[in-house]
XYZ file of C-alpha atoms in Angstrom:
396
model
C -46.186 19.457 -151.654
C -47.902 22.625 -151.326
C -50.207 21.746 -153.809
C -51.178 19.018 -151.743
C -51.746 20.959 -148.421
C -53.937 23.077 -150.391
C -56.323 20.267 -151.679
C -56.975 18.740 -148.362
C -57.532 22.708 -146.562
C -59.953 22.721 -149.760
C -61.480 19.561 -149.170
C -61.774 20.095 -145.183
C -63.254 23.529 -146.099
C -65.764 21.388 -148.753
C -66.381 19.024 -145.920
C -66.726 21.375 -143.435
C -69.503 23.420 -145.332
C -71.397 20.044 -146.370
C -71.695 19.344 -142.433
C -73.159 22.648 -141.493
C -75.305 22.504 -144.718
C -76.436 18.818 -143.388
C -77.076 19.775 -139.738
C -79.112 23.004 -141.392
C -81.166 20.909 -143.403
C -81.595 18.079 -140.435
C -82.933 20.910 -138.396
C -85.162 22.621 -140.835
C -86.809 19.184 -141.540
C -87.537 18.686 -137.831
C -88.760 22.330 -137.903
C -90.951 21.667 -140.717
C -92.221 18.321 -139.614
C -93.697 19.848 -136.564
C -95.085 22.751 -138.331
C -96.689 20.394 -141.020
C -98.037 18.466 -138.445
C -99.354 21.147 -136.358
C -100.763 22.986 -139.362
C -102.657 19.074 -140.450
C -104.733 19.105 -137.284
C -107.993 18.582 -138.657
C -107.145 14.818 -139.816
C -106.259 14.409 -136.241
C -108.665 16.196 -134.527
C -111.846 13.935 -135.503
C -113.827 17.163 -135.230
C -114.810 16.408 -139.115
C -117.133 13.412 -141.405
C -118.318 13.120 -144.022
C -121.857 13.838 -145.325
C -123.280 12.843 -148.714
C -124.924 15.986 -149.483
C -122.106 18.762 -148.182
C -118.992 16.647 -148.613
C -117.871 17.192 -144.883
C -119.429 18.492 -142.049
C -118.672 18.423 -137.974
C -119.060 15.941 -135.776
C -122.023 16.592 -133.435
C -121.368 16.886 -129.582
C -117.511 17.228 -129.686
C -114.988 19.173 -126.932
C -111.365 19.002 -128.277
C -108.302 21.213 -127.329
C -106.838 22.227 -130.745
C -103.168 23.006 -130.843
C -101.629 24.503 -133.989
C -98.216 26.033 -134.626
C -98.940 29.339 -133.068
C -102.057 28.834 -131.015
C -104.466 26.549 -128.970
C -108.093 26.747 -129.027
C -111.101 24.575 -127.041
C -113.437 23.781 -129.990
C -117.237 22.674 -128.601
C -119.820 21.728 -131.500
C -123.399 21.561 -130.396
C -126.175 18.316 -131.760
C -125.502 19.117 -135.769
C -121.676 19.696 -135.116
C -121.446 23.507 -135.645
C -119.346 25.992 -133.094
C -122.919 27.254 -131.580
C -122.754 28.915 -127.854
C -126.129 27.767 -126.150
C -127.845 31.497 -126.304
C -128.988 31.744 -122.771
C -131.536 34.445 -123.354
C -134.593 35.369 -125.361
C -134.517 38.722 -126.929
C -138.297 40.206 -126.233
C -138.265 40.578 -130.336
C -137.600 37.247 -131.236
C -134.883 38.492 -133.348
C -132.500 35.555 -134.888
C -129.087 35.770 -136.994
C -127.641 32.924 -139.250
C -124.361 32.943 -140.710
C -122.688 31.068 -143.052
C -119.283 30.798 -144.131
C -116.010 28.927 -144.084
C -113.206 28.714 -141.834
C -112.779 32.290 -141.351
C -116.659 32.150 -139.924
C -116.145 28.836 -137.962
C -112.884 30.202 -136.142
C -109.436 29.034 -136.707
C -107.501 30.426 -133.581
C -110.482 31.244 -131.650
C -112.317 29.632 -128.540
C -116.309 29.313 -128.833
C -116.198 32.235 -126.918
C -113.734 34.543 -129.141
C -115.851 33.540 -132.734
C -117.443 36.123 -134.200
C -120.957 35.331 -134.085
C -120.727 34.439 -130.165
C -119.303 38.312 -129.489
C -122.530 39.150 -131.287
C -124.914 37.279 -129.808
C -123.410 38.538 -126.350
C -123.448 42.123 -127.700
C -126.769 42.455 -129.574
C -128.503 40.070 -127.252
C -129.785 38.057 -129.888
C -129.119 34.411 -131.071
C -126.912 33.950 -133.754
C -126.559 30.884 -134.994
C -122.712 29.765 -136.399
C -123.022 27.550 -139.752
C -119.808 28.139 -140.549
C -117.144 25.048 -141.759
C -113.453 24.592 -142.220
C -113.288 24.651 -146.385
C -116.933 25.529 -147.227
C -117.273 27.552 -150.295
C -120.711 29.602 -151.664
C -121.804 26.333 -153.152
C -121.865 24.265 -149.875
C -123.100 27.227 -148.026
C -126.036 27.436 -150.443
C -126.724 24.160 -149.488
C -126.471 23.777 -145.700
C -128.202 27.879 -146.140
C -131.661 25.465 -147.567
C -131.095 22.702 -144.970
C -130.830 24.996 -142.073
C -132.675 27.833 -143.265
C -135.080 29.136 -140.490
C -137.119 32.642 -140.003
C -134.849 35.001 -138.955
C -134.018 39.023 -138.558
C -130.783 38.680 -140.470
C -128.763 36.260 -143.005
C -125.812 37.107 -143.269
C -123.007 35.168 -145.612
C -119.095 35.715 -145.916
C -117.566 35.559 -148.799
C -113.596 35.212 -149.313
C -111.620 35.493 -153.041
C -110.883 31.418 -153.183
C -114.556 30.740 -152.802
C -114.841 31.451 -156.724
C -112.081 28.527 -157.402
C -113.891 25.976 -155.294
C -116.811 26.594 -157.391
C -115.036 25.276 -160.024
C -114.573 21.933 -158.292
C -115.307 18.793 -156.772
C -112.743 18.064 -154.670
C -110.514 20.217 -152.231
C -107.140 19.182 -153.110
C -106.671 15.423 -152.127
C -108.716 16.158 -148.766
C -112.308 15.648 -149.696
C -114.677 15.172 -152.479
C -117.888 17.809 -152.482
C -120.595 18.722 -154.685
C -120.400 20.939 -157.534
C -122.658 22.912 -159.361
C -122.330 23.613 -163.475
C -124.000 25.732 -165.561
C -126.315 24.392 -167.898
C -128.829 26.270 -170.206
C -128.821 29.813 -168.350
C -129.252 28.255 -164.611
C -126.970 25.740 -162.468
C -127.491 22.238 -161.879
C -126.105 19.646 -159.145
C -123.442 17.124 -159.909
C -121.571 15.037 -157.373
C -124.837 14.544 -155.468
C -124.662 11.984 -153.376
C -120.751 13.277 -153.005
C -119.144 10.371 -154.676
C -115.517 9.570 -152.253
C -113.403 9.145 -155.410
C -109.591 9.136 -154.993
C -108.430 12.577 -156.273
C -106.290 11.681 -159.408
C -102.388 12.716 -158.766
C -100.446 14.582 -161.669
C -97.867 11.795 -162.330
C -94.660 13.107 -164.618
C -94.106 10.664 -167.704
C -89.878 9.999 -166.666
C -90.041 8.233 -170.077
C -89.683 11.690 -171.926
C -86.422 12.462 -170.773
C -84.709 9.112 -172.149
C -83.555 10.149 -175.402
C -81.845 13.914 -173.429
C -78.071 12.866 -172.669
C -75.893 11.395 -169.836
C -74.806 15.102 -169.077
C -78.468 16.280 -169.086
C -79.961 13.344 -166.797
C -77.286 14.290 -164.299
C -78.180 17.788 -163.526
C -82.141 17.307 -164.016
C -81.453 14.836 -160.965
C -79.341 17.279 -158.816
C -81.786 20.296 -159.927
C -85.050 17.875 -158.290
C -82.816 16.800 -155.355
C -82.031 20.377 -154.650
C -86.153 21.237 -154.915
C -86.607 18.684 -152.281
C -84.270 19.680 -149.440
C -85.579 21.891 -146.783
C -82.925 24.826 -146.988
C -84.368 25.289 -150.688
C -87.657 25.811 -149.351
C -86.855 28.155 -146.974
C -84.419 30.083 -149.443
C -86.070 30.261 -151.771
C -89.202 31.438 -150.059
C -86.660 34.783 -149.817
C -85.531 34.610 -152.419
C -88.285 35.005 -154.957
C -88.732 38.686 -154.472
C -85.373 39.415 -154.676
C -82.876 40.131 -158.045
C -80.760 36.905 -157.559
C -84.040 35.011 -157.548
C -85.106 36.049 -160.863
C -81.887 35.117 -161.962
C -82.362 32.070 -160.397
C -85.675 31.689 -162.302
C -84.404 32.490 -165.575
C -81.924 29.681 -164.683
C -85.207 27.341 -163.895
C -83.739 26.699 -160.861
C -86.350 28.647 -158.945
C -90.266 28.785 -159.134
C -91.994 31.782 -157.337
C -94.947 30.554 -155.064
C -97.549 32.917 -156.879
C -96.292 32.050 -160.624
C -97.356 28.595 -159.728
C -100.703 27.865 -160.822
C -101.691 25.890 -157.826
C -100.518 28.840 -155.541
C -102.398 31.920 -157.666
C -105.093 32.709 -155.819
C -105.787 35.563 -157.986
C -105.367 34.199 -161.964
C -106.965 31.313 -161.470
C -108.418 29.844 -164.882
C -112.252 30.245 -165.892
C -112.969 32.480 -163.023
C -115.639 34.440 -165.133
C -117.736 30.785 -165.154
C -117.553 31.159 -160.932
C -119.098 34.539 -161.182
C -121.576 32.999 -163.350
C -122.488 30.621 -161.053
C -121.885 32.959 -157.843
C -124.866 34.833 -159.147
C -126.861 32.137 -159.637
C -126.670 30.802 -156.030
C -126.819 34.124 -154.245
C -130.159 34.630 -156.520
C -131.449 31.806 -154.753
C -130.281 32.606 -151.698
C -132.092 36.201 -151.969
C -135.116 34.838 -152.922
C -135.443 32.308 -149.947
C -134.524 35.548 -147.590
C -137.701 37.368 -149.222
C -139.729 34.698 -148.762
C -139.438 34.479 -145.125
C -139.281 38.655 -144.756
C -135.137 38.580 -143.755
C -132.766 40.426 -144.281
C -129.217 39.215 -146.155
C -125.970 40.768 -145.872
C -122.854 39.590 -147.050
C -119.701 40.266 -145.566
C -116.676 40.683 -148.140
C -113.196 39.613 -146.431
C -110.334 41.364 -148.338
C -107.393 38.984 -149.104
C -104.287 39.643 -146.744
C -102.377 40.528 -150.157
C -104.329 44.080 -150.371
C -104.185 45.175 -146.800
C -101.027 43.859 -145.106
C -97.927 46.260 -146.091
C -95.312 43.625 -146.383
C -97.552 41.529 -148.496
C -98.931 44.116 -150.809
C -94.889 44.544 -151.852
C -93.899 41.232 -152.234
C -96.785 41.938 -155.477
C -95.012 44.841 -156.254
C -91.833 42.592 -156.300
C -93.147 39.892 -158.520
C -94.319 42.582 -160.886
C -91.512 44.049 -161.404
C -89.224 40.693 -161.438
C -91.444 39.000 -163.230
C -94.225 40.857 -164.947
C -96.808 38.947 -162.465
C -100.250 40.097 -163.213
C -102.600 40.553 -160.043
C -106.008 40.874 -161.388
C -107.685 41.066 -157.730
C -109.330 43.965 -158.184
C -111.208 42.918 -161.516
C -111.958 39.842 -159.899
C -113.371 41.250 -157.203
C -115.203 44.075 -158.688
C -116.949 41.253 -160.902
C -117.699 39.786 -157.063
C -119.126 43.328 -155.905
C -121.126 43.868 -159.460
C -122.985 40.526 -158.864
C -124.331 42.076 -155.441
C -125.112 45.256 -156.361
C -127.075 43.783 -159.383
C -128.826 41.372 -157.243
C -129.466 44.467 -154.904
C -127.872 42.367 -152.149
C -126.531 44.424 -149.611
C -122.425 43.835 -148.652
C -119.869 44.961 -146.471
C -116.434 45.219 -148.181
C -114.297 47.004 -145.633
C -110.866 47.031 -147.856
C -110.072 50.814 -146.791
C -110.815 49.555 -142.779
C -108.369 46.807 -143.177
C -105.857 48.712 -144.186
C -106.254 51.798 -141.798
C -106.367 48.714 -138.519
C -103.661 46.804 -139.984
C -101.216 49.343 -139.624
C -102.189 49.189 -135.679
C -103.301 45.681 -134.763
C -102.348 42.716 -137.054
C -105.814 41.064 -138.387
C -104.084 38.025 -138.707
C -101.915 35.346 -137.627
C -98.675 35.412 -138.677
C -98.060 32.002 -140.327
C -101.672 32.035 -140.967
C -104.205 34.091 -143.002
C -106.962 33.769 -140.857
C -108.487 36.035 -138.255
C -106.192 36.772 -134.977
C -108.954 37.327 -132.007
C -108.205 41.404 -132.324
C -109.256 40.398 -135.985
C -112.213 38.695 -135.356
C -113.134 41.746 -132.823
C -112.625 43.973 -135.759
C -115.437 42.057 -138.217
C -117.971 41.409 -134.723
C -117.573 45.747 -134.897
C -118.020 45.990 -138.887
C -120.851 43.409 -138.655
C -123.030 45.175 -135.925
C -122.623 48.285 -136.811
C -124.475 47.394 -140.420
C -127.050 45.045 -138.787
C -128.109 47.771 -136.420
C -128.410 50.137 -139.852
C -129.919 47.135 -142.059
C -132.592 46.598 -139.040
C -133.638 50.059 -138.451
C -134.871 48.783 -135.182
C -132.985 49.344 -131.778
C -132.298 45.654 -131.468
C -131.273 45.282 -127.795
């Protein structure tokens, strides 16, 4: 009898736990559904078409409130669909600034009024002109750069670490198809020109190769994959990855840490040494169009959030010590930094400032790795203070 009484306390208890594990996961899917959809607003913005020679671009003439998962922001694009604040007055110099970039430059977060090139245009009283777009990299930016490219004081481009993987490509993700350049016989040439709208081809596992694996095996590969898909595992194991019982875990192949993924690593990403390649290539071209028209270029360097932001730079420390990950950041990035100082390109790199202001004001969102507005602030202060010196002039 008492046996009995204990195997329906133990199944109650079972039950009991597989309700509260339920309404968890219910409520983390809601969660996430909303955060998903809030962080997917630029397929529901129609701030965004497509263009045969850049992939994407904006939408001319567009006002739209943007609301993500931790802020909302008026977006206003001017006749070729860039964030440009009509420049009210004419600087007695004629000077002129273009910049070119990705979304960092076009302003996730940020109002027309908070982007960095508006705060200086209103500072140095002179026109700058935003040609910044959401998931540009240098090779798109070299392109709008010849397509836009007007006499000016200053050029100045910004460059961020997953700018070299996108070289390598002609898609971003399953978003959008773009052009691509390859080299070919010590120079680059231009492939996916006009950008062709394929359908990005999907990594589809062969179920097949697990047929002749037994009963027992079949069984617990399908609880494993159900467990991968519930909510609660995401969110776990998002913990749990820098942490003892999630190497365990690992060595178990029951858990998968976000940067040993190759899809994730930002840093190790294959055949980088061809991007450099190529990097130099375009910003030679770029250089020589500046000369040409007596301008100056700059490019502005934005350190990952994995070097400057304390709690980030451990979670490295973690997975290097869990797992043996190898960060090679800093060799990619020198190889970045060599191609400009070769080129005799002038750069701002400002990894020792981010690190000194992060400790007081947070750079970034916090579900988000681009600029807050007191980050955005930050690079309008970096930016100016090297224009003034690259001028030489007193530009107000």
């Amino acid at each position: 009898m008492g046996i009995i009484v204990n195997m329906k306390k133990f199944v109650k208890v079972l039950l009991y736990i597989f309700l509260i594990l339920l309404i968890v996961e219910l409520g983390l899917k809601i969660f996430l559904i909303f955060f998903e959809k809030y962080s997917s607003w630029e397929q529901r913005s129609n701030l965004f078409m497509e263009d045969s020679l850049l992939g994407w671009r904006g939408v001319p003439n567009r006002k739209v409130m943007v609301k993500t998962f931790e802020s909302k922001f008026l977006v206003e694009t001017d006749s070729l669909g860039f964030r440009n604040t009509i420049f009210p007055k004419k600087n007695k110099k004629g000077k002129k600034i273009l910049m070119y970039g990705d979304s960092f430059l076009w302003g996730y977060h940020l109002n027309n009024d908070d982007l960095i090139s508006s705060m200086l245009s209103k500072e140095l009283n002179v026109e700058v002109k935003n040609y910044g777009m959401v998931g540009y990299g240098t090779d798109q930016e070299y392109l709008l750069f010849n397509e836009t490219v007007e006499d000016s004081s200053v050029v100045v481009f910004l460059f961020f670490n997953n700018d070299l993987d996108e070289l390598l490509r002609d898609n971003i993700g399953t978003k959008a198809s773009k052009p691509k350049f390859i080299l070919k016989n010590d120079s680059i040439i231009l492939l996916n020109y006009p950008v062709d709208r394929k359908i990005v081809e999907q990594k589809v596992v062969n179920e097949n190769k697990f047929e002749n694996f037994g009963f027992l095996f079949k069984i617990t590969r399908t609880l494993k994959l159900s467990l991968y898909k519930t909510k609660i595992y995401r969110v776990l194991s998002s913990y749990l990855q820098y942490t003892s019982f999630g190497k365990f875990l690992y060595e178990k192949n029951l858990l998968e840490p976000d940067l040993l993924n190759p899809d994730e690593d930002v840093f190790n990403y294959i055949n980088w040494q061809e991007s450099i390649k190529i990097y130099d290539h375009l910003m030679k071209r770029i250089k020589k169009e500046c000369e040409l028209r007596g301008c100056k270029l700059l490019v502005f360097v934005i350190p990952s959030e994995w070097t400057y932001q304390q709690d980030l730079m451990k979670k490295l420390e973690k997975l290097e010590q869990l797992y043996g990950y190898n960060d090679r950041y800093e060799e990619v990035m020198d190889s970045v930094l060599n191609v400009l100082r070769r080129d005799k390109i002038d750069y701002i790199y400002p990894l020792d400032e981010f690190r000194k202001i992060d400790t007081k004001v947070k750079l970034t969102k916090k579900f988000d790795k681009h600029f807050s507005k007191e980050g955005a602030k930050f690079v309008k202060d970096l930016l100016k203070t090297k224009i003034e010196e690259s001028l030489k002039v007193d530009i107000y």
